[in-house]
């Protein structure tokens, strides 16, 4: 049996490609156009994984899928290969924020770790949002100031339109000429972290944001 190899955001990306193919079918586009749509989707999916085994390529191949139930089974099957978000203990989480003596922790048993690209929760008492992510093999965490008011806008992380709230964090990257300079970064992100995780299709922005915030 193949090891788990698909990340949450990659499965979301694949689902998006499948929706696109199904939409094209429903619109009855000409056969050659549909074939191109499927080829492109296949290429984009394969591009997500630079080191695929033959078995994995076979599993990801969308070109052989025909019926609605083929597509459903395809996603169902891939879901079995989802890499869960690393399970962290309360101690491990607390250790990431040594200065926060009263850090509020989430109810970890209530979180579906399979559908997570990043873990986040709000500490409403201190108006903070905490974000945890596995960056280049290492678990990192940041605290952001967080506004509880929401509005409809694009989320910086998942790049989807929805109910967002503002977070801001101070970067640790100092300007060389002025060592006291710290830049504050503001972002609108989905107010509901679990919804955001269902919509994440790539991590470029999130990783850039975390690197800026952490000064790495
Ligand atoms: Zn989002």
PDB file of C-alpha atoms and ligand atoms in Angstrom:
ATOM      1  CA  UNK A   1       0.000   0.000   0.000  1.00  0.00           C
ATOM      2  CA  UNK A   2       1.226   3.451  -0.932  1.00  0.00           C
ATOM      3  CA  UNK A   3       2.042   5.763   1.935  1.00  0.00           C
ATOM      4  CA  UNK A   4      -0.047   8.849   2.569  1.00  0.00           C
ATOM      5  CA  UNK A   5       1.332  11.588   0.323  1.00  0.00           C
ATOM      6  CA  UNK A   6      -1.383  14.193  -0.321  1.00  0.00           C
ATOM      7  CA  UNK A   7      -1.655  17.384   1.682  1.00  0.00           C
ATOM      8  CA  UNK A   8      -4.956  19.082   2.498  1.00  0.00           C
ATOM      9  CA  UNK A   9      -4.347  21.995   0.113  1.00  0.00           C
ATOM     10  CA  UNK A  10      -3.326  19.588  -2.669  1.00  0.00           C
ATOM     11  CA  UNK A  11      -6.552  17.593  -2.347  1.00  0.00           C
ATOM     12  CA  UNK A  12      -8.497  20.876  -2.376  1.00  0.00           C
ATOM     13  CA  UNK A  13      -6.660  21.843  -5.552  1.00  0.00           C
ATOM     14  CA  UNK A  14      -7.496  18.476  -7.145  1.00  0.00           C
ATOM     15  CA  UNK A  15     -11.170  18.855  -6.151  1.00  0.00           C
ATOM     16  CA  UNK A  16     -11.195  22.256  -7.821  1.00  0.00           C
ATOM     17  CA  UNK A  17      -9.857  20.738 -11.052  1.00  0.00           C
ATOM     18  CA  UNK A  18     -12.532  18.032 -10.923  1.00  0.00           C
ATOM     19  CA  UNK A  19     -15.248  20.660 -10.459  1.00  0.00           C
ATOM     20  CA  UNK A  20     -13.856  22.497 -13.462  1.00  0.00           C
ATOM     21  CA  UNK A  21     -13.950  19.342 -15.606  1.00  0.00           C
ATOM     22  CA  UNK A  22     -17.497  18.527 -14.483  1.00  0.00           C
ATOM     23  CA  UNK A  23     -18.626  22.099 -15.223  1.00  0.00           C
ATOM     24  CA  UNK A  24     -17.196  21.832 -18.729  1.00  0.00           C
ATOM     25  CA  UNK A  25     -19.031  18.527 -19.240  1.00  0.00           C
ATOM     26  CA  UNK A  26     -22.290  20.035 -18.006  1.00  0.00           C
ATOM     27  CA  UNK A  27     -21.887  22.909 -20.441  1.00  0.00           C
ATOM     28  CA  UNK A  28     -21.582  20.366 -23.261  1.00  0.00           C
ATOM     29  CA  UNK A  29     -18.402  21.906 -24.631  1.00  0.00           C
ATOM     30  CA  UNK A  30     -17.087  20.336 -27.876  1.00  0.00           C
ATOM     31  CA  UNK A  31     -15.211  17.044 -27.425  1.00  0.00           C
ATOM     32  CA  UNK A  32     -11.802  18.432 -28.341  1.00  0.00           C
ATOM     33  CA  UNK A  33     -12.238  21.327 -25.900  1.00  0.00           C
ATOM     34  CA  UNK A  34     -13.196  18.920 -23.130  1.00  0.00           C
ATOM     35  CA  UNK A  35     -10.166  16.745 -23.928  1.00  0.00           C
ATOM     36  CA  UNK A  36      -7.932  19.822 -23.562  1.00  0.00           C
ATOM     37  CA  UNK A  37      -9.585  20.780 -20.272  1.00  0.00           C
ATOM     38  CA  UNK A  38      -8.942  17.261 -18.936  1.00  0.00           C
ATOM     39  CA  UNK A  39      -5.343  17.222 -20.188  1.00  0.00           C
ATOM     40  CA  UNK A  40      -4.623  20.567 -18.554  1.00  0.00           C
ATOM     41  CA  UNK A  41      -6.212  19.485 -15.281  1.00  0.00           C
ATOM     42  CA  UNK A  42      -4.144  16.307 -15.337  1.00  0.00           C
ATOM     43  CA  UNK A  43      -0.926  18.247 -15.949  1.00  0.00           C
ATOM     44  CA  UNK A  44      -1.706  20.685 -13.133  1.00  0.00           C
ATOM     45  CA  UNK A  45      -2.424  17.827 -10.735  1.00  0.00           C
ATOM     46  CA  UNK A  46       0.770  15.962 -11.666  1.00  0.00           C
ATOM     47  CA  UNK A  47       2.756  19.207 -11.267  1.00  0.00           C
ATOM     48  CA  UNK A  48       1.778  19.296  -7.594  1.00  0.00           C
ATOM     49  CA  UNK A  49       3.864  16.199  -6.962  1.00  0.00           C
ATOM     50  CA  UNK A  50       7.388  16.242  -8.366  1.00  0.00           C
ATOM     51  CA  UNK A  51       8.328  12.732  -7.217  1.00  0.00           C
ATOM     52  CA  UNK A  52       5.499  10.372  -8.052  1.00  0.00           C
ATOM     53  CA  UNK A  53       5.732   6.601  -8.140  1.00  0.00           C
ATOM     54  CA  UNK A  54       3.976   4.798 -11.005  1.00  0.00           C
ATOM     55  CA  UNK A  55       1.263   3.728  -8.604  1.00  0.00           C
ATOM     56  CA  UNK A  56       0.684   7.293  -7.427  1.00  0.00           C
ATOM     57  CA  UNK A  57       0.573   8.681 -10.995  1.00  0.00           C
ATOM     58  CA  UNK A  58      -1.975   6.032 -11.891  1.00  0.00           C
ATOM     59  CA  UNK A  59      -4.050   6.939  -8.853  1.00  0.00           C
ATOM     60  CA  UNK A  60      -4.008  10.669  -9.697  1.00  0.00           C
ATOM     61  CA  UNK A  61      -4.741  10.281 -13.404  1.00  0.00           C
ATOM     62  CA  UNK A  62      -8.073  11.962 -14.201  1.00  0.00           C
ATOM     63  CA  UNK A  63      -8.105  11.108 -17.915  1.00  0.00           C
ATOM     64  CA  UNK A  64      -9.791   7.739 -17.437  1.00  0.00           C
ATOM     65  CA  UNK A  65     -12.705   9.101 -15.379  1.00  0.00           C
ATOM     66  CA  UNK A  66     -16.025   9.263 -17.174  1.00  0.00           C
ATOM     67  CA  UNK A  67     -19.076   9.196 -14.955  1.00  0.00           C
ATOM     68  CA  UNK A  68     -20.183  11.205 -11.945  1.00  0.00           C
ATOM     69  CA  UNK A  69     -19.517   8.204  -9.705  1.00  0.00           C
ATOM     70  CA  UNK A  70     -16.010   7.785 -11.217  1.00  0.00           C
ATOM     71  CA  UNK A  71     -15.205  11.299 -10.038  1.00  0.00           C
ATOM     72  CA  UNK A  72     -16.711  10.687  -6.640  1.00  0.00           C
ATOM     73  CA  UNK A  73     -14.756   7.472  -6.144  1.00  0.00           C
ATOM     74  CA  UNK A  74     -11.590   9.131  -7.369  1.00  0.00           C
ATOM     75  CA  UNK A  75     -11.806  11.831  -4.661  1.00  0.00           C
ATOM     76  CA  UNK A  76     -12.879   9.266  -2.077  1.00  0.00           C
ATOM     77  CA  UNK A  77      -9.885   7.105  -2.899  1.00  0.00           C
ATOM     78  CA  UNK A  78      -7.437  10.012  -2.801  1.00  0.00           C
ATOM     79  CA  UNK A  79      -8.826  11.090   0.592  1.00  0.00           C
ATOM     80  CA  UNK A  80      -7.377   7.886   2.032  1.00  0.00           C
ATOM     81  CA  UNK A  81      -3.914   9.197   1.193  1.00  0.00           C
ATOM     82  CA  UNK A  82      -4.293  12.511   2.993  1.00  0.00           C
ATOM     83  CA  UNK A  83      -1.361  13.398   5.218  1.00  0.00           C
ATOM     84  CA  UNK A  84      -2.867  14.604   8.492  1.00  0.00           C
ATOM     85  CA  UNK A  85      -1.667  17.805  10.118  1.00  0.00           C
ATOM     86  CA  UNK A  86       0.867  16.860  12.824  1.00  0.00           C
ATOM     87  CA  UNK A  87      -0.870  16.182  16.136  1.00  0.00           C
ATOM     88  CA  UNK A  88       0.533  18.508  18.784  1.00  0.00           C
ATOM     89  CA  UNK A  89       0.116  18.204  22.512  1.00  0.00           C
ATOM     90  CA  UNK A  90      -0.872  21.144  24.719  1.00  0.00           C
ATOM     91  CA  UNK A  91       2.666  21.146  26.105  1.00  0.00           C
ATOM     92  CA  UNK A  92       4.173  21.402  22.639  1.00  0.00           C
ATOM     93  CA  UNK A  93       1.866  24.286  21.763  1.00  0.00           C
ATOM     94  CA  UNK A  94       2.646  26.133  25.007  1.00  0.00           C
ATOM     95  CA  UNK A  95       6.356  25.676  24.416  1.00  0.00           C
ATOM     96  CA  UNK A  96       6.042  27.537  21.117  1.00  0.00           C
ATOM     97  CA  UNK A  97       4.940  30.663  22.989  1.00  0.00           C
ATOM     98  CA  UNK A  98       7.113  30.762  26.120  1.00  0.00           C
ATOM     99  CA  UNK A  99       6.255  34.401  26.865  1.00  0.00           C
ATOM    100  CA  UNK A 100       2.526  33.711  26.934  1.00  0.00           C
ATOM    101  CA  UNK A 101       1.887  32.409  30.411  1.00  0.00           C
ATOM    102  CA  UNK A 102      -1.882  32.417  29.930  1.00  0.00           C
ATOM    103  CA  UNK A 103      -2.015  31.163  26.375  1.00  0.00           C
ATOM    104  CA  UNK A 104      -5.494  29.974  25.555  1.00  0.00           C
ATOM    105  CA  UNK A 105      -5.416  26.630  23.778  1.00  0.00           C
ATOM    106  CA  UNK A 106      -7.991  25.210  21.378  1.00  0.00           C
ATOM    107  CA  UNK A 107      -9.973  22.056  22.046  1.00  0.00           C
ATOM    108  CA  UNK A 108      -7.691  19.838  19.979  1.00  0.00           C
ATOM    109  CA  UNK A 109     -10.025  16.846  20.145  1.00  0.00           C
ATOM    110  CA  UNK A 110     -12.623  18.817  18.185  1.00  0.00           C
ATOM    111  CA  UNK A 111     -10.350  19.554  15.244  1.00  0.00           C
ATOM    112  CA  UNK A 112     -10.268  17.367  12.140  1.00  0.00           C
ATOM    113  CA  UNK A 113      -6.520  17.143  11.555  1.00  0.00           C
ATOM    114  CA  UNK A 114      -7.024  15.621   8.127  1.00  0.00           C
ATOM    115  CA  UNK A 115      -8.487  18.792   6.694  1.00  0.00           C
ATOM    116  CA  UNK A 116      -5.865  21.180   7.952  1.00  0.00           C
ATOM    117  CA  UNK A 117      -3.188  23.111   6.166  1.00  0.00           C
ATOM    118  CA  UNK A 118      -2.703  25.379   9.152  1.00  0.00           C
ATOM    119  CA  UNK A 119      -4.029  25.228  12.680  1.00  0.00           C
ATOM    120  CA  UNK A 120      -5.494  28.422  14.088  1.00  0.00           C
ATOM    121  CA  UNK A 121      -7.635  29.582  16.928  1.00  0.00           C
ATOM    122  CA  UNK A 122      -8.718  32.838  18.492  1.00  0.00           C
ATOM    123  CA  UNK A 123      -7.994  34.071  21.954  1.00  0.00           C
ATOM    124  CA  UNK A 124     -10.862  36.529  22.247  1.00  0.00           C
ATOM    125  CA  UNK A 125      -9.765  37.752  25.666  1.00  0.00           C
ATOM    126  CA  UNK A 126      -6.556  39.198  24.270  1.00  0.00           C
ATOM    127  CA  UNK A 127      -7.861  39.740  20.701  1.00  0.00           C
ATOM    128  CA  UNK A 128      -5.259  37.432  19.298  1.00  0.00           C
ATOM    129  CA  UNK A 129      -5.255  34.776  16.645  1.00  0.00           C
ATOM    130  CA  UNK A 130      -2.673  32.031  16.843  1.00  0.00           C
ATOM    131  CA  UNK A 131      -1.497  30.316  13.669  1.00  0.00           C
ATOM    132  CA  UNK A 132       0.524  27.078  13.608  1.00  0.00           C
ATOM    133  CA  UNK A 133       2.060  25.599  10.460  1.00  0.00           C
ATOM    134  CA  UNK A 134       4.697  23.093   9.454  1.00  0.00           C
ATOM    135  CA  UNK A 135       7.190  25.308   7.628  1.00  0.00           C
ATOM    136  CA  UNK A 136       9.951  23.416   5.830  1.00  0.00           C
ATOM    137  CA  UNK A 137       9.640  20.461   8.187  1.00  0.00           C
ATOM    138  CA  UNK A 138       9.532  22.504  11.377  1.00  0.00           C
ATOM    139  CA  UNK A 139       6.453  23.472  13.374  1.00  0.00           C
ATOM    140  CA  UNK A 140       6.209  27.240  13.706  1.00  0.00           C
ATOM    141  CA  UNK A 141       3.651  29.453  15.364  1.00  0.00           C
ATOM    142  CA  UNK A 142       2.803  33.129  15.413  1.00  0.00           C
ATOM    143  CA  UNK A 143       0.406  35.322  17.313  1.00  0.00           C
ATOM    144  CA  UNK A 144      -1.438  38.040  15.448  1.00  0.00           C
ATOM    145  CA  UNK A 145      -3.556  40.887  16.602  1.00  0.00           C
ATOM    146  CA  UNK A 146      -7.008  40.122  15.446  1.00  0.00           C
ATOM    147  CA  UNK A 147     -10.113  42.190  14.867  1.00  0.00           C
ATOM    148  CA  UNK A 148     -13.424  40.504  15.675  1.00  0.00           C
ATOM    149  CA  UNK A 149     -15.335  42.587  13.156  1.00  0.00           C
ATOM    150  CA  UNK A 150     -15.801  40.871   9.824  1.00  0.00           C
ATOM    151  CA  UNK A 151     -16.599  41.932   6.290  1.00  0.00           C
ATOM    152  CA  UNK A 152     -16.937  40.304   2.888  1.00  0.00           C
ATOM    153  CA  UNK A 153     -13.649  40.273   1.050  1.00  0.00           C
ATOM    154  CA  UNK A 154     -10.888  38.116  -0.409  1.00  0.00           C
ATOM    155  CA  UNK A 155      -8.930  36.009   2.053  1.00  0.00           C
ATOM    156  CA  UNK A 156      -5.158  36.379   1.675  1.00  0.00           C
ATOM    157  CA  UNK A 157      -4.509  32.749   2.603  1.00  0.00           C
ATOM    158  CA  UNK A 158      -7.039  30.778   0.538  1.00  0.00           C
ATOM    159  CA  UNK A 159      -7.625  33.521  -2.034  1.00  0.00           C
ATOM    160  CA  UNK A 160     -11.399  32.978  -1.864  1.00  0.00           C
ATOM    161  CA  UNK A 161     -14.155  35.484  -1.288  1.00  0.00           C
ATOM    162  CA  UNK A 162     -15.904  35.222   2.065  1.00  0.00           C
ATOM    163  CA  UNK A 163     -16.357  36.557   5.577  1.00  0.00           C
ATOM    164  CA  UNK A 164     -12.926  37.853   6.575  1.00  0.00           C
ATOM    165  CA  UNK A 165     -11.386  39.630   9.538  1.00  0.00           C
ATOM    166  CA  UNK A 166      -8.176  41.574   9.819  1.00  0.00           C
ATOM    167  CA  UNK A 167      -5.064  40.180  11.433  1.00  0.00           C
ATOM    168  CA  UNK A 168      -1.833  42.032  11.908  1.00  0.00           C
ATOM    169  CA  UNK A 169       1.576  40.994  13.010  1.00  0.00           C
ATOM    170  CA  UNK A 170       4.914  42.709  13.371  1.00  0.00           C
ATOM    171  CA  UNK A 171       7.698  41.347  11.230  1.00  0.00           C
ATOM    172  CA  UNK A 172      10.975  40.483  12.841  1.00  0.00           C
ATOM    173  CA  UNK A 173      12.858  41.421   9.682  1.00  0.00           C
ATOM    174  CA  UNK A 174      14.717  44.589  10.557  1.00  0.00           C
ATOM    175  CA  UNK A 175      15.763  47.203   8.092  1.00  0.00           C
ATOM    176  CA  UNK A 176      19.543  47.341   8.117  1.00  0.00           C
ATOM    177  CA  UNK A 177      19.798  51.135   8.411  1.00  0.00           C
ATOM    178  CA  UNK A 178      17.382  51.407  11.275  1.00  0.00           C
ATOM    179  CA  UNK A 179      17.575  48.543  13.762  1.00  0.00           C
ATOM    180  CA  UNK A 180      14.490  49.767  15.623  1.00  0.00           C
ATOM    181  CA  UNK A 181      12.291  49.561  12.571  1.00  0.00           C
ATOM    182  CA  UNK A 182       9.646  46.889  12.618  1.00  0.00           C
ATOM    183  CA  UNK A 183       7.109  46.632   9.879  1.00  0.00           C
ATOM    184  CA  UNK A 184       3.552  45.706  10.709  1.00  0.00           C
ATOM    185  CA  UNK A 185       1.832  43.368   8.246  1.00  0.00           C
ATOM    186  CA  UNK A 186      -1.929  43.467   7.956  1.00  0.00           C
ATOM    187  CA  UNK A 187      -4.029  40.855   6.193  1.00  0.00           C
ATOM    188  CA  UNK A 188      -7.649  39.928   5.757  1.00  0.00           C
ATOM    189  CA  UNK A 189      -8.180  36.225   6.267  1.00  0.00           C
ATOM    190  CA  UNK A 190     -11.261  34.007   6.647  1.00  0.00           C
ATOM    191  CA  UNK A 191     -12.815  34.604  10.049  1.00  0.00           C
ATOM    192  CA  UNK A 192     -13.490  30.862  10.272  1.00  0.00           C
ATOM    193  CA  UNK A 193     -10.192  28.963  10.123  1.00  0.00           C
ATOM    194  CA  UNK A 194     -11.768  25.580   9.402  1.00  0.00           C
ATOM    195  CA  UNK A 195     -13.637  27.030   6.405  1.00  0.00           C
ATOM    196  CA  UNK A 196     -10.386  28.578   5.190  1.00  0.00           C
ATOM    197  CA  UNK A 197      -8.645  25.217   5.419  1.00  0.00           C
ATOM    198  CA  UNK A 198     -11.338  23.663   3.222  1.00  0.00           C
ATOM    199  CA  UNK A 199     -10.572  26.272   0.558  1.00  0.00           C
ATOM    200  CA  UNK A 200      -6.776  26.412   0.705  1.00  0.00           C
ATOM    201  CA  UNK A 201      -5.334  25.294  -2.640  1.00  0.00           C
ATOM    202  CA  UNK A 202      -1.772  26.485  -2.227  1.00  0.00           C
ATOM    203  CA  UNK A 203       0.497  27.674   0.545  1.00  0.00           C
ATOM    204  CA  UNK A 204       2.673  30.269  -1.211  1.00  0.00           C
ATOM    205  CA  UNK A 205       1.087  33.284   0.449  1.00  0.00           C
ATOM    206  CA  UNK A 206       0.806  31.657   3.874  1.00  0.00           C
ATOM    207  CA  UNK A 207       4.450  30.580   3.835  1.00  0.00           C
ATOM    208  CA  UNK A 208       5.637  34.025   2.698  1.00  0.00           C
ATOM    209  CA  UNK A 209       3.559  35.668   5.400  1.00  0.00           C
ATOM    210  CA  UNK A 210       4.949  33.354   8.102  1.00  0.00           C
ATOM    211  CA  UNK A 211       8.525  33.843   6.938  1.00  0.00           C
ATOM    212  CA  UNK A 212       8.063  37.623   7.025  1.00  0.00           C
ATOM    213  CA  UNK A 213       6.484  37.489  10.453  1.00  0.00           C
ATOM    214  CA  UNK A 214       9.149  35.210  11.847  1.00  0.00           C
ATOM    215  CA  UNK A 215      12.021  37.005  10.127  1.00  0.00           C
ATOM    216  CA  UNK A 216      13.291  33.912   8.321  1.00  0.00           C
TER     217      UNK A 216
HETATM  218 ZN1  LIG B   1      -9.370  31.809   3.737  1.00  0.00          ZN
END
